[in-house]
Phi, psi and omega in degrees: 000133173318102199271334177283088189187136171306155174246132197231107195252144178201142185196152184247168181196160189221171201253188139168176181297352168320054207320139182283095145341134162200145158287153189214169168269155168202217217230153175272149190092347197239050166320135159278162163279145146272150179211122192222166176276019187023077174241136206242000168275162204226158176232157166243133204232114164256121194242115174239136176270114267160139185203128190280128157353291219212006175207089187271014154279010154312295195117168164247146197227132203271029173292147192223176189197091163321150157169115140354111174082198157340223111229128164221184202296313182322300210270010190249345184268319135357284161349277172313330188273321167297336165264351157284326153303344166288328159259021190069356222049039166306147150290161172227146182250134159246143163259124175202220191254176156285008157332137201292326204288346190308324211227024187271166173293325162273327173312274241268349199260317167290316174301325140347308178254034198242069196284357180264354228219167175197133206266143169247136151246164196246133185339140184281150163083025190237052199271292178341307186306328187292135176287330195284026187264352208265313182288340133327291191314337224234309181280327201270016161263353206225241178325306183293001203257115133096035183278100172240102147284156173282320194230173175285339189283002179276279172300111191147319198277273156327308165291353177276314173315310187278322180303323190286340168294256206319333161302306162320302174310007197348312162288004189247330181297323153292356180261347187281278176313336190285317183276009167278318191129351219238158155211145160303280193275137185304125139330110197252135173312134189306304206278048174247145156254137182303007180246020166269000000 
């Protein structure tokens, strides 16, 4: 494996108009309401988290991607291709789950000709290990909570919003990685000085 290369963590989740509960304050005696159209349409959201190999004054780096309905190997290879640009045609190792479409026979045939990019899976039944379940977790605890639209662009709207809160943040996308267990970078001995 390339030791110069992005670690690239990526996972899907998906919205819909469907309000994220979350407990909240209110006046004592005033339960709040949600009041919604019990409407089942959905977007689906791909979160790649990128964290460099060999240089963490780089940063950790977001990409995200929206889109109506699902993910399939069609729309995920779309993904991707949106994250080669994104990293310029850097390598990237990705990491990710075992999802049939991650590891489909068109999946595995388009990554064959892909000379920047190289696939990792991550232990089955191991969602803790992925930093981008945190940043799930993080919009639908903030933007997402107790969020009732009209339409998917009100969420769509919201979710951009919480990217741009992560984004904005530098330490919080590394605080993501901390709380899986994982580190990028080799531990350097205190009694080392970096010009040794």
């Amino acid at each position: 494996m390339n030791t110069r290369a992005w670690i690239v963590f990526l996972d899907e989740s998906g919205v819909s108009l469907l309000p994220q509960i979350r407990r909240t304050y209110s006046p004592r005696g005033r339960t709040p309401l949600l009041r919604h159209r019990l409407n089942w349409k959905r977007a689906s959201m791909a979160g790649a988290l990128g964290y460099h190999s060999t240089d963490p004054d780089r940063g950790a780096r977001l990409c995200f991607h929206l889109k109506p309905g699902s993910y399939d190997t069609a729309g995920l290879i779309e993904v991707l291709e949106q994250m080669k640009v994104f990293y310029r045609g850097e390598r990237v190792v990705l990491v990710w789950d075992g999802q049939s479409a991650h590891w489909s026979r068109a999946m595995r045939a388009w990554v064959a000709e892909q000379d920047w990019l190289i696939l990792e899976r991550l232990p089955a039944y191991a969602p803790e290990l992925n930093p981008v379940e945190l940043l799930w977790s993080s919009l639908k605890k903030r933007e997402l909570a107790n969020l009732v639209g009209d339409h998917l662009a009100d969420v769509a709207d919201a979710t951009e919003q919480g990217i741009q809160r992560i984004n904005n943040n530098p330490q919080l996308p590394w605080s993501f990685l901390a709380h899986t267990g994982l580190t990028i970078h080799p531990l350097r001995p205190p009694n080392l000085r970096k010009d040794q």
